[in-house]
Amino acid sequence: MRPAKARQPNGQAPRGHWADPSRWSALALHALALSAVLGLLGLAQQMWRLRQPGWALGLLLAAGLLLMVQCMRRLQAWRYVLPGVLAVLVFVVLPMGFTVAIGLTNYSSQHLLDFDRATRVLLERTDSRGLGMDIALHRTGPAPDAPLQAWLHGDDGRAWVSAPFEATAQGADRALAQPGAALAAAAPPARPRIALREAGPDDTARGRALTARELVARLPALQALDFHSPDGLAWRLASLHRVSDQSPRYQRIDAATLRDLTDGRPVRADHAAGQWRDAEGRALEPGFRTAVGLDNYRRIFGDARFFGPFARVFAWTLAFAALNTLLTFGLGLLLAVALNWEALRGKAFYRVALFLPYAVPAFISIPIFRGLFNENLGEINLVLDLLLGIRPGWFSDATLARSMVLVVNTWLGYPYMMILAMGLLKAIPEDLYEASAMAGAGPLDNLRRITLPLVARPMAPLLIASFATNFNNLTLIALLTEGAPDYLDTDVPVGATDLLASYTYRIAFSDGGQNFALACAISTLVFAIVALLAVVNLRLFGARR
């Protein structure tokens, strides 16, 4: 048993007990873990209330695991590893798994709803013959809560009166929950039926008419009512003082079949395509989400309408990432060598001036470049027009647009490479250059045989990381060209300067179809490519370290 530390005579803790910074850090870690456990328990409760038992169970397991790691001494090392593992699971694995799962479906703006909800939308669809009647609601007695009675006057001059009914939100709820009114989950909720009869000569006594304010207060309940006249027509509230005929368009036969009440022919569910189809095979709106397996990947690689644009964008993305990495590295190394020149005066000023492009946020500098390259009002075209008499179409010509993208991104990226190269140049022994000078070598020989090999080798992992970063450079394209100029021979929105990231964004959010599933499939491919680059990076340079 470990002996307890002796306390001071005045009962205070031993001197230095709370002065140890490690104790404060341990307490902070425990407090952080306890806060995380409480947060996870709160999220689990919310998920349970939202009827998501799987998520609630997963959050409870995570909270239990975190608590166990904090309480068990033999798992003490995991206290420092578990937060990172959970962060990877939450911010990397979970979004990627969600993206892969969506890529295996037909999720798009035409297939937003699940099967039950899409079926309900069809069952709630109604047809109208354009008939209407004026409606007035009266109390049946002097009491403020007396039942209501509807008086209707058709356009043909006939008058109708309803049976007394309740029209409060509570009354409508009771009518929806009455025994026998429960339908299948995909069926629309039952609507209270109010029978009408033709008004006779004796139907003259009316109570107080409801004011407009009272009608507005009962509007949700009134909109849920169906007035049925003896001629078989159903009438629904169209405004505060008007009803119109509304007949259901479809009727459920079984789980996968509806009946079109206009012609009596069946409407069948096509689960492979996520559509309800009429008797002639035409797709009905809305569609519903369904699993399509690898169909999105087959469309990318097997359908010429998608593979052609994808291949163009993929080739340009590779070229952009490779050229930009080489240009930023080359320019950064050249400037670092220049700043390393002993005879150069004002190095500090040049160093700060050359680093400024990296310090300005991209969302400020890129729109400035967009203005500079403006074909009509940009300063670059004004200067070229004055000197050479030309006004290049930076945003309308594919080659010029790509050149502009490379120039702007090189300008934004070279300071990072320059700073890294300056540090590496300081580590090269001066003896090598002195020996090279004695051997008669010139500056180019020094650069090619000494500087470049000794700088490029330690920077190789960073160059691979730069390549992977440029592979997903959505910000540059979104702020500078928005993918322009667009190709006119494709069915999907894509331009000459689109990278895979911006191409995916346009398919997901800018396309008229908003094909989220196809965008997720492309994102999965991009993730696989970047992950492959990371593995190559680790294998090539991690093992040697």
mmCIF file with all atom_site columns, C-alpha atoms in Angstrom, residues 3-177:
data_model
loop_
_atom_site.group_PDB
_atom_site.id
_atom_site.type_symbol
_atom_site.label_atom_id
_atom_site.label_alt_id
_atom_site.label_comp_id
_atom_site.label_asym_id
_atom_site.label_entity_id
_atom_site.label_seq_id
_atom_site.pdbx_PDB_ins_code
_atom_site.Cartn_x
_atom_site.Cartn_y
_atom_site.Cartn_z
_atom_site.occupancy
_atom_site.B_iso_or_equiv
_atom_site.pdbx_formal_charge
_atom_site.auth_seq_id
_atom_site.auth_comp_id
_atom_site.auth_asym_id
_atom_site.auth_atom_id
_atom_site.pdbx_PDB_model_num
ATOM 1   C CA . PRO A 1 3   ? 1.935   5.585  2.064   1.00 0.00 ? 3   PRO A CA 1
ATOM 2   C CA . ALA A 1 4   ? 0.010   8.832  2.161   1.00 0.00 ? 4   ALA A CA 1
ATOM 3   C CA . LYS A 1 5   ? 1.973   12.003 1.921   1.00 0.00 ? 5   LYS A CA 1
ATOM 4   C CA . ALA A 1 6   ? 2.470   13.784 5.207   1.00 0.00 ? 6   ALA A CA 1
ATOM 5   C CA . ARG A 1 7   ? 0.430   16.905 5.639   1.00 0.00 ? 7   ARG A CA 1
ATOM 6   C CA . GLN A 1 8   ? 1.635   20.087 7.218   1.00 0.00 ? 8   GLN A CA 1
ATOM 7   C CA . PRO A 1 9   ? 0.750   20.816 10.853  1.00 0.00 ? 9   PRO A CA 1
ATOM 8   C CA . ASN A 1 10  ? -1.814  23.424 9.817   1.00 0.00 ? 10  ASN A CA 1
ATOM 9   C CA . GLY A 1 11  ? -3.757  20.784 7.813   1.00 0.00 ? 11  GLY A CA 1
ATOM 10  C CA . GLN A 1 12  ? -2.819  22.232 4.409   1.00 0.00 ? 12  GLN A CA 1
ATOM 11  C CA . ALA A 1 13  ? -1.638  20.085 1.516   1.00 0.00 ? 13  ALA A CA 1
ATOM 12  C CA . PRO A 1 14  ? 2.079   19.373 1.277   1.00 0.00 ? 14  PRO A CA 1
ATOM 13  C CA . ARG A 1 15  ? 4.027   22.200 -0.184  1.00 0.00 ? 15  ARG A CA 1
ATOM 14  C CA . GLY A 1 16  ? 4.200   21.897 -3.927  1.00 0.00 ? 16  GLY A CA 1
ATOM 15  C CA . HIS A 1 17  ? 1.182   19.580 -4.124  1.00 0.00 ? 17  HIS A CA 1
ATOM 16  C CA . TRP A 1 18  ? -0.865  22.007 -6.255  1.00 0.00 ? 18  TRP A CA 1
ATOM 17  C CA . ALA A 1 19  ? 2.154   23.699 -7.731  1.00 0.00 ? 19  ALA A CA 1
ATOM 18  C CA . ASP A 1 20  ? 2.825   20.672 -9.923  1.00 0.00 ? 20  ASP A CA 1
ATOM 19  C CA . PRO A 1 21  ? 1.572   21.577 -13.436 1.00 0.00 ? 21  PRO A CA 1
ATOM 20  C CA . SER A 1 22  ? 0.984   17.893 -14.242 1.00 0.00 ? 22  SER A CA 1
ATOM 21  C CA . ARG A 1 23  ? -1.760  17.723 -11.595 1.00 0.00 ? 23  ARG A CA 1
ATOM 22  C CA . TRP A 1 24  ? -3.585  20.682 -13.152 1.00 0.00 ? 24  TRP A CA 1
ATOM 23  C CA . SER A 1 25  ? -3.304  19.157 -16.601 1.00 0.00 ? 25  SER A CA 1
ATOM 24  C CA . ALA A 1 26  ? -4.649  15.849 -15.258 1.00 0.00 ? 26  ALA A CA 1
ATOM 25  C CA . LEU A 1 27  ? -7.582  17.636 -13.632 1.00 0.00 ? 27  LEU A CA 1
ATOM 26  C CA . ALA A 1 28  ? -8.261  19.524 -16.851 1.00 0.00 ? 28  ALA A CA 1
ATOM 27  C CA . LEU A 1 29  ? -8.193  16.255 -18.775 1.00 0.00 ? 29  LEU A CA 1
ATOM 28  C CA . HIS A 1 30  ? -10.647 14.658 -16.342 1.00 0.00 ? 30  HIS A CA 1
ATOM 29  C CA . ALA A 1 31  ? -12.949 17.674 -16.539 1.00 0.00 ? 31  ALA A CA 1
ATOM 30  C CA . LEU A 1 32  ? -12.813 17.586 -20.338 1.00 0.00 ? 32  LEU A CA 1
ATOM 31  C CA . ALA A 1 33  ? -13.600 13.876 -20.378 1.00 0.00 ? 33  ALA A CA 1
ATOM 32  C CA . LEU A 1 34  ? -16.481 14.334 -17.955 1.00 0.00 ? 34  LEU A CA 1
ATOM 33  C CA . SER A 1 35  ? -17.879 17.141 -20.116 1.00 0.00 ? 35  SER A CA 1
ATOM 34  C CA . ALA A 1 36  ? -17.588 14.922 -23.183 1.00 0.00 ? 36  ALA A CA 1
ATOM 35  C CA . VAL A 1 37  ? -19.432 12.095 -21.386 1.00 0.00 ? 37  VAL A CA 1
ATOM 36  C CA . LEU A 1 38  ? -22.239 14.455 -20.365 1.00 0.00 ? 38  LEU A CA 1
ATOM 37  C CA . GLY A 1 39  ? -22.434 15.822 -23.895 1.00 0.00 ? 39  GLY A CA 1
ATOM 38  C CA . LEU A 1 40  ? -22.618 12.333 -25.381 1.00 0.00 ? 40  LEU A CA 1
ATOM 39  C CA . LEU A 1 41  ? -25.373 11.380 -22.939 1.00 0.00 ? 41  LEU A CA 1
ATOM 40  C CA . GLY A 1 42  ? -27.321 14.496 -23.884 1.00 0.00 ? 42  GLY A CA 1
ATOM 41  C CA . LEU A 1 43  ? -26.929 13.721 -27.603 1.00 0.00 ? 43  LEU A CA 1
ATOM 42  C CA . ALA A 1 44  ? -28.007 10.123 -26.981 1.00 0.00 ? 44  ALA A CA 1
ATOM 43  C CA . GLN A 1 45  ? -31.166 11.366 -25.293 1.00 0.00 ? 45  GLN A CA 1
ATOM 44  C CA . GLN A 1 46  ? -31.942 13.662 -28.214 1.00 0.00 ? 46  GLN A CA 1
ATOM 45  C CA . MET A 1 47  ? -31.359 10.847 -30.691 1.00 0.00 ? 47  MET A CA 1
ATOM 46  C CA . TRP A 1 48  ? -33.701 8.611  -28.713 1.00 0.00 ? 48  TRP A CA 1
ATOM 47  C CA . ARG A 1 49  ? -36.358 11.314 -28.794 1.00 0.00 ? 49  ARG A CA 1
ATOM 48  C CA . LEU A 1 50  ? -35.874 11.579 -32.555 1.00 0.00 ? 50  LEU A CA 1
ATOM 49  C CA . ARG A 1 51  ? -36.448 7.814  -32.822 1.00 0.00 ? 51  ARG A CA 1
ATOM 50  C CA . GLN A 1 52  ? -32.889 7.063  -33.888 1.00 0.00 ? 52  GLN A CA 1
ATOM 51  C CA . PRO A 1 53  ? -32.070 4.086  -31.632 1.00 0.00 ? 53  PRO A CA 1
ATOM 52  C CA . GLY A 1 54  ? -28.934 3.148  -33.562 1.00 0.00 ? 54  GLY A CA 1
ATOM 53  C CA . TRP A 1 55  ? -27.346 6.563  -33.116 1.00 0.00 ? 55  TRP A CA 1
ATOM 54  C CA . ALA A 1 56  ? -28.452 6.686  -29.476 1.00 0.00 ? 56  ALA A CA 1
ATOM 55  C CA . LEU A 1 57  ? -26.873 3.294  -28.782 1.00 0.00 ? 57  LEU A CA 1
ATOM 56  C CA . GLY A 1 58  ? -23.633 4.302  -30.516 1.00 0.00 ? 58  GLY A CA 1
ATOM 57  C CA . LEU A 1 59  ? -23.410 7.497  -28.458 1.00 0.00 ? 59  LEU A CA 1
ATOM 58  C CA . LEU A 1 60  ? -24.054 5.545  -25.244 1.00 0.00 ? 60  LEU A CA 1
ATOM 59  C CA . LEU A 1 61  ? -21.283 3.122  -26.145 1.00 0.00 ? 61  LEU A CA 1
ATOM 60  C CA . ALA A 1 62  ? -18.895 6.004  -26.833 1.00 0.00 ? 62  ALA A CA 1
ATOM 61  C CA . ALA A 1 63  ? -19.794 7.614  -23.485 1.00 0.00 ? 63  ALA A CA 1
ATOM 62  C CA . GLY A 1 64  ? -19.273 4.305  -21.669 1.00 0.00 ? 64  GLY A CA 1
ATOM 63  C CA . LEU A 1 65  ? -15.942 3.744  -23.407 1.00 0.00 ? 65  LEU A CA 1
ATOM 64  C CA . LEU A 1 66  ? -14.751 7.225  -22.497 1.00 0.00 ? 66  LEU A CA 1
ATOM 65  C CA . LEU A 1 67  ? -15.818 6.755  -18.876 1.00 0.00 ? 67  LEU A CA 1
ATOM 66  C CA . MET A 1 68  ? -14.120 3.364  -18.661 1.00 0.00 ? 68  MET A CA 1
ATOM 67  C CA . VAL A 1 69  ? -10.852 4.782  -20.007 1.00 0.00 ? 69  VAL A CA 1
ATOM 68  C CA . GLN A 1 70  ? -10.940 7.536  -17.397 1.00 0.00 ? 70  GLN A CA 1
ATOM 69  C CA . CYS A 1 71  ? -11.643 5.184  -14.492 1.00 0.00 ? 71  CYS A CA 1
ATOM 70  C CA . MET A 1 72  ? -9.363  2.201  -15.259 1.00 0.00 ? 72  MET A CA 1
ATOM 71  C CA . ARG A 1 73  ? -5.691  2.702  -14.463 1.00 0.00 ? 73  ARG A CA 1
ATOM 72  C CA . ARG A 1 74  ? -4.466  0.089  -16.936 1.00 0.00 ? 74  ARG A CA 1
ATOM 73  C CA . LEU A 1 75  ? -6.141  2.034  -19.759 1.00 0.00 ? 75  LEU A CA 1
ATOM 74  C CA . GLN A 1 76  ? -4.481  5.277  -18.724 1.00 0.00 ? 76  GLN A CA 1
ATOM 75  C CA . ALA A 1 77  ? -2.457  5.574  -21.935 1.00 0.00 ? 77  ALA A CA 1
ATOM 76  C CA . TRP A 1 78  ? -5.693  5.606  -23.940 1.00 0.00 ? 78  TRP A CA 1
ATOM 77  C CA . ARG A 1 79  ? -6.724  8.855  -22.240 1.00 0.00 ? 79  ARG A CA 1
ATOM 78  C CA . TYR A 1 80  ? -4.372  10.656 -24.607 1.00 0.00 ? 80  TYR A CA 1
ATOM 79  C CA . VAL A 1 81  ? -5.073  8.518  -27.657 1.00 0.00 ? 81  VAL A CA 1
ATOM 80  C CA . LEU A 1 82  ? -8.850  8.171  -27.459 1.00 0.00 ? 82  LEU A CA 1
ATOM 81  C CA . PRO A 1 83  ? -9.705  11.857 -28.215 1.00 0.00 ? 83  PRO A CA 1
ATOM 82  C CA . GLY A 1 84  ? -7.729  11.622 -31.441 1.00 0.00 ? 84  GLY A CA 1
ATOM 83  C CA . VAL A 1 85  ? -9.319  8.293  -32.358 1.00 0.00 ? 85  VAL A CA 1
ATOM 84  C CA . LEU A 1 86  ? -12.809 9.702  -31.723 1.00 0.00 ? 86  LEU A CA 1
ATOM 85  C CA . ALA A 1 87  ? -11.981 12.821 -33.756 1.00 0.00 ? 87  ALA A CA 1
ATOM 86  C CA . VAL A 1 88  ? -10.887 10.646 -36.686 1.00 0.00 ? 88  VAL A CA 1
ATOM 87  C CA . LEU A 1 89  ? -14.070 8.590  -36.409 1.00 0.00 ? 89  LEU A CA 1
ATOM 88  C CA . VAL A 1 90  ? -16.336 11.654 -36.224 1.00 0.00 ? 90  VAL A CA 1
ATOM 89  C CA . PHE A 1 91  ? -14.637 13.950 -38.734 1.00 0.00 ? 91  PHE A CA 1
ATOM 90  C CA . VAL A 1 92  ? -13.157 11.463 -41.233 1.00 0.00 ? 92  VAL A CA 1
ATOM 91  C CA . VAL A 1 93  ? -14.661 7.992  -41.035 1.00 0.00 ? 93  VAL A CA 1
ATOM 92  C CA . LEU A 1 94  ? -18.277 9.012  -40.436 1.00 0.00 ? 94  LEU A CA 1
ATOM 93  C CA . PRO A 1 95  ? -18.519 11.642 -43.238 1.00 0.00 ? 95  PRO A CA 1
ATOM 94  C CA . MET A 1 96  ? -16.687 9.338  -45.637 1.00 0.00 ? 96  MET A CA 1
ATOM 95  C CA . GLY A 1 97  ? -18.962 6.415  -44.769 1.00 0.00 ? 97  GLY A CA 1
ATOM 96  C CA . PHE A 1 98  ? -21.986 8.663  -45.260 1.00 0.00 ? 98  PHE A CA 1
ATOM 97  C CA . THR A 1 99  ? -20.626 9.799  -48.635 1.00 0.00 ? 99  THR A CA 1
ATOM 98  C CA . VAL A 1 100 ? -19.983 6.228  -49.787 1.00 0.00 ? 100 VAL A CA 1
ATOM 99  C CA . ALA A 1 101 ? -23.462 5.161  -48.672 1.00 0.00 ? 101 ALA A CA 1
ATOM 100 C CA . ILE A 1 102 ? -25.152 7.996  -50.604 1.00 0.00 ? 102 ILE A CA 1
ATOM 101 C CA . GLY A 1 103 ? -23.074 7.119  -53.661 1.00 0.00 ? 103 GLY A CA 1
ATOM 102 C CA . LEU A 1 104 ? -24.809 3.737  -53.707 1.00 0.00 ? 104 LEU A CA 1
ATOM 103 C CA . THR A 1 105 ? -28.279 5.303  -53.947 1.00 0.00 ? 105 THR A CA 1
ATOM 104 C CA . ASN A 1 106 ? -30.199 7.466  -56.430 1.00 0.00 ? 106 ASN A CA 1
ATOM 105 C CA . TYR A 1 107 ? -30.434 10.434 -54.028 1.00 0.00 ? 107 TYR A CA 1
ATOM 106 C CA . SER A 1 108 ? -31.137 13.601 -56.055 1.00 0.00 ? 108 SER A CA 1
ATOM 107 C CA . SER A 1 109 ? -33.638 16.443 -56.205 1.00 0.00 ? 109 SER A CA 1
ATOM 108 C CA . GLN A 1 110 ? -36.002 14.099 -58.079 1.00 0.00 ? 110 GLN A CA 1
ATOM 109 C CA . HIS A 1 111 ? -35.567 11.387 -55.438 1.00 0.00 ? 111 HIS A CA 1
ATOM 110 C CA . LEU A 1 112 ? -35.539 13.277 -52.148 1.00 0.00 ? 112 LEU A CA 1
ATOM 111 C CA . LEU A 1 113 ? -38.306 11.384 -50.354 1.00 0.00 ? 113 LEU A CA 1
ATOM 112 C CA . ASP A 1 114 ? -38.350 7.852  -49.049 1.00 0.00 ? 114 ASP A CA 1
ATOM 113 C CA . PHE A 1 115 ? -40.804 5.341  -50.479 1.00 0.00 ? 115 PHE A CA 1
ATOM 114 C CA . ASP A 1 116 ? -43.505 5.842  -47.829 1.00 0.00 ? 116 ASP A CA 1
ATOM 115 C CA . ARG A 1 117 ? -43.431 9.628  -48.086 1.00 0.00 ? 117 ARG A CA 1
ATOM 116 C CA . ALA A 1 118 ? -43.510 9.609  -51.901 1.00 0.00 ? 118 ALA A CA 1
ATOM 117 C CA . THR A 1 119 ? -46.469 7.213  -51.799 1.00 0.00 ? 119 THR A CA 1
ATOM 118 C CA . ARG A 1 120 ? -48.280 9.499  -49.380 1.00 0.00 ? 120 ARG A CA 1
ATOM 119 C CA . VAL A 1 121 ? -47.737 12.454 -51.697 1.00 0.00 ? 121 VAL A CA 1
ATOM 120 C CA . LEU A 1 122 ? -49.404 10.527 -54.536 1.00 0.00 ? 122 LEU A CA 1
ATOM 121 C CA . LEU A 1 123 ? -52.283 9.378  -52.325 1.00 0.00 ? 123 LEU A CA 1
ATOM 122 C CA . GLU A 1 124 ? -52.854 12.964 -51.185 1.00 0.00 ? 124 GLU A CA 1
ATOM 123 C CA . ARG A 1 125 ? -52.958 14.227 -54.766 1.00 0.00 ? 125 ARG A CA 1
ATOM 124 C CA . THR A 1 126 ? -56.391 15.382 -55.870 1.00 0.00 ? 126 THR A CA 1
ATOM 125 C CA . ASP A 1 127 ? -58.152 16.379 -59.074 1.00 0.00 ? 127 ASP A CA 1
ATOM 126 C CA . SER A 1 128 ? -60.623 19.187 -59.439 1.00 0.00 ? 128 SER A CA 1
ATOM 127 C CA . ARG A 1 129 ? -63.266 19.920 -62.067 1.00 0.00 ? 129 ARG A CA 1
ATOM 128 C CA . GLY A 1 130 ? -63.192 23.603 -61.260 1.00 0.00 ? 130 GLY A CA 1
ATOM 129 C CA . LEU A 1 131 ? -66.466 23.618 -59.291 1.00 0.00 ? 131 LEU A CA 1
ATOM 130 C CA . GLY A 1 132 ? -66.845 25.770 -56.214 1.00 0.00 ? 132 GLY A CA 1
ATOM 131 C CA . MET A 1 133 ? -69.299 27.003 -53.604 1.00 0.00 ? 133 MET A CA 1
ATOM 132 C CA . ASP A 1 134 ? -69.450 29.899 -51.168 1.00 0.00 ? 134 ASP A CA 1
ATOM 133 C CA . ILE A 1 135 ? -69.296 28.778 -47.555 1.00 0.00 ? 135 ILE A CA 1
ATOM 134 C CA . ALA A 1 136 ? -70.343 30.445 -44.319 1.00 0.00 ? 136 ALA A CA 1
ATOM 135 C CA . LEU A 1 137 ? -69.902 28.931 -40.861 1.00 0.00 ? 137 LEU A CA 1
ATOM 136 C CA . HIS A 1 138 ? -72.425 29.556 -38.105 1.00 0.00 ? 138 HIS A CA 1
ATOM 137 C CA . ARG A 1 139 ? -72.828 28.488 -34.508 1.00 0.00 ? 139 ARG A CA 1
ATOM 138 C CA . THR A 1 140 ? -75.755 26.174 -33.839 1.00 0.00 ? 140 THR A CA 1
ATOM 139 C CA . GLY A 1 141 ? -76.509 27.872 -30.536 1.00 0.00 ? 141 GLY A CA 1
ATOM 140 C CA . PRO A 1 142 ? -75.750 30.933 -28.399 1.00 0.00 ? 142 PRO A CA 1
ATOM 141 C CA . ALA A 1 143 ? -72.972 29.209 -26.420 1.00 0.00 ? 143 ALA A CA 1
ATOM 142 C CA . PRO A 1 144 ? -69.446 30.293 -27.496 1.00 0.00 ? 144 PRO A CA 1
ATOM 143 C CA . ASP A 1 145 ? -68.389 26.635 -27.884 1.00 0.00 ? 145 ASP A CA 1
ATOM 144 C CA . ALA A 1 146 ? -71.541 25.458 -29.641 1.00 0.00 ? 146 ALA A CA 1
ATOM 145 C CA . PRO A 1 147 ? -70.957 23.149 -32.639 1.00 0.00 ? 147 PRO A CA 1
ATOM 146 C CA . LEU A 1 148 ? -70.594 24.682 -36.058 1.00 0.00 ? 148 LEU A CA 1
ATOM 147 C CA . GLN A 1 149 ? -72.758 24.299 -39.129 1.00 0.00 ? 149 GLN A CA 1
ATOM 148 C CA . ALA A 1 150 ? -71.722 25.077 -42.694 1.00 0.00 ? 150 ALA A CA 1
ATOM 149 C CA . TRP A 1 151 ? -74.023 26.814 -45.178 1.00 0.00 ? 151 TRP A CA 1
ATOM 150 C CA . LEU A 1 152 ? -72.979 26.531 -48.794 1.00 0.00 ? 152 LEU A CA 1
ATOM 151 C CA . HIS A 1 153 ? -74.284 28.156 -51.979 1.00 0.00 ? 153 HIS A CA 1
ATOM 152 C CA . GLY A 1 154 ? -73.203 26.630 -55.257 1.00 0.00 ? 154 GLY A CA 1
ATOM 153 C CA . ASP A 1 155 ? -72.564 28.515 -58.476 1.00 0.00 ? 155 ASP A CA 1
ATOM 154 C CA . ASP A 1 156 ? -75.668 26.778 -59.888 1.00 0.00 ? 156 ASP A CA 1
ATOM 155 C CA . GLY A 1 157 ? -77.874 28.381 -57.205 1.00 0.00 ? 157 GLY A CA 1
ATOM 156 C CA . ARG A 1 158 ? -78.362 25.270 -55.060 1.00 0.00 ? 158 ARG A CA 1
ATOM 157 C CA . ALA A 1 159 ? -77.895 25.582 -51.283 1.00 0.00 ? 159 ALA A CA 1
ATOM 158 C CA . TRP A 1 160 ? -76.475 22.983 -48.931 1.00 0.00 ? 160 TRP A CA 1
ATOM 159 C CA . VAL A 1 161 ? -76.272 22.680 -45.184 1.00 0.00 ? 161 VAL A CA 1
ATOM 160 C CA . SER A 1 162 ? -74.010 20.423 -43.140 1.00 0.00 ? 162 SER A CA 1
ATOM 161 C CA . ALA A 1 163 ? -74.531 18.417 -40.010 1.00 0.00 ? 163 ALA A CA 1
ATOM 162 C CA . PRO A 1 164 ? -73.166 20.064 -36.832 1.00 0.00 ? 164 PRO A CA 1
ATOM 163 C CA . PHE A 1 165 ? -69.447 19.455 -36.351 1.00 0.00 ? 165 PHE A CA 1
ATOM 164 C CA . GLU A 1 166 ? -66.456 20.523 -34.285 1.00 0.00 ? 166 GLU A CA 1
ATOM 165 C CA . ALA A 1 167 ? -63.741 22.589 -35.915 1.00 0.00 ? 167 ALA A CA 1
ATOM 166 C CA . THR A 1 168 ? -61.010 22.966 -33.306 1.00 0.00 ? 168 THR A CA 1
ATOM 167 C CA . ALA A 1 169 ? -57.521 21.602 -33.535 1.00 0.00 ? 169 ALA A CA 1
ATOM 168 C CA . GLN A 1 170 ? -58.396 19.209 -30.697 1.00 0.00 ? 170 GLN A CA 1
ATOM 169 C CA . GLY A 1 171 ? -61.528 18.077 -32.499 1.00 0.00 ? 171 GLY A CA 1
ATOM 170 C CA . ALA A 1 172 ? -59.586 17.382 -35.667 1.00 0.00 ? 172 ALA A CA 1
ATOM 171 C CA . ASP A 1 173 ? -57.037 15.371 -33.685 1.00 0.00 ? 173 ASP A CA 1
ATOM 172 C CA . ARG A 1 174 ? -59.813 13.292 -32.130 1.00 0.00 ? 174 ARG A CA 1
ATOM 173 C CA . ALA A 1 175 ? -61.270 12.621 -35.528 1.00 0.00 ? 175 ALA A CA 1
ATOM 174 C CA . LEU A 1 176 ? -57.867 11.484 -36.880 1.00 0.00 ? 176 LEU A CA 1
ATOM 175 C CA . ALA A 1 177 ? -57.312 9.128  -33.940 1.00 0.00 ? 177 ALA A CA 1
#
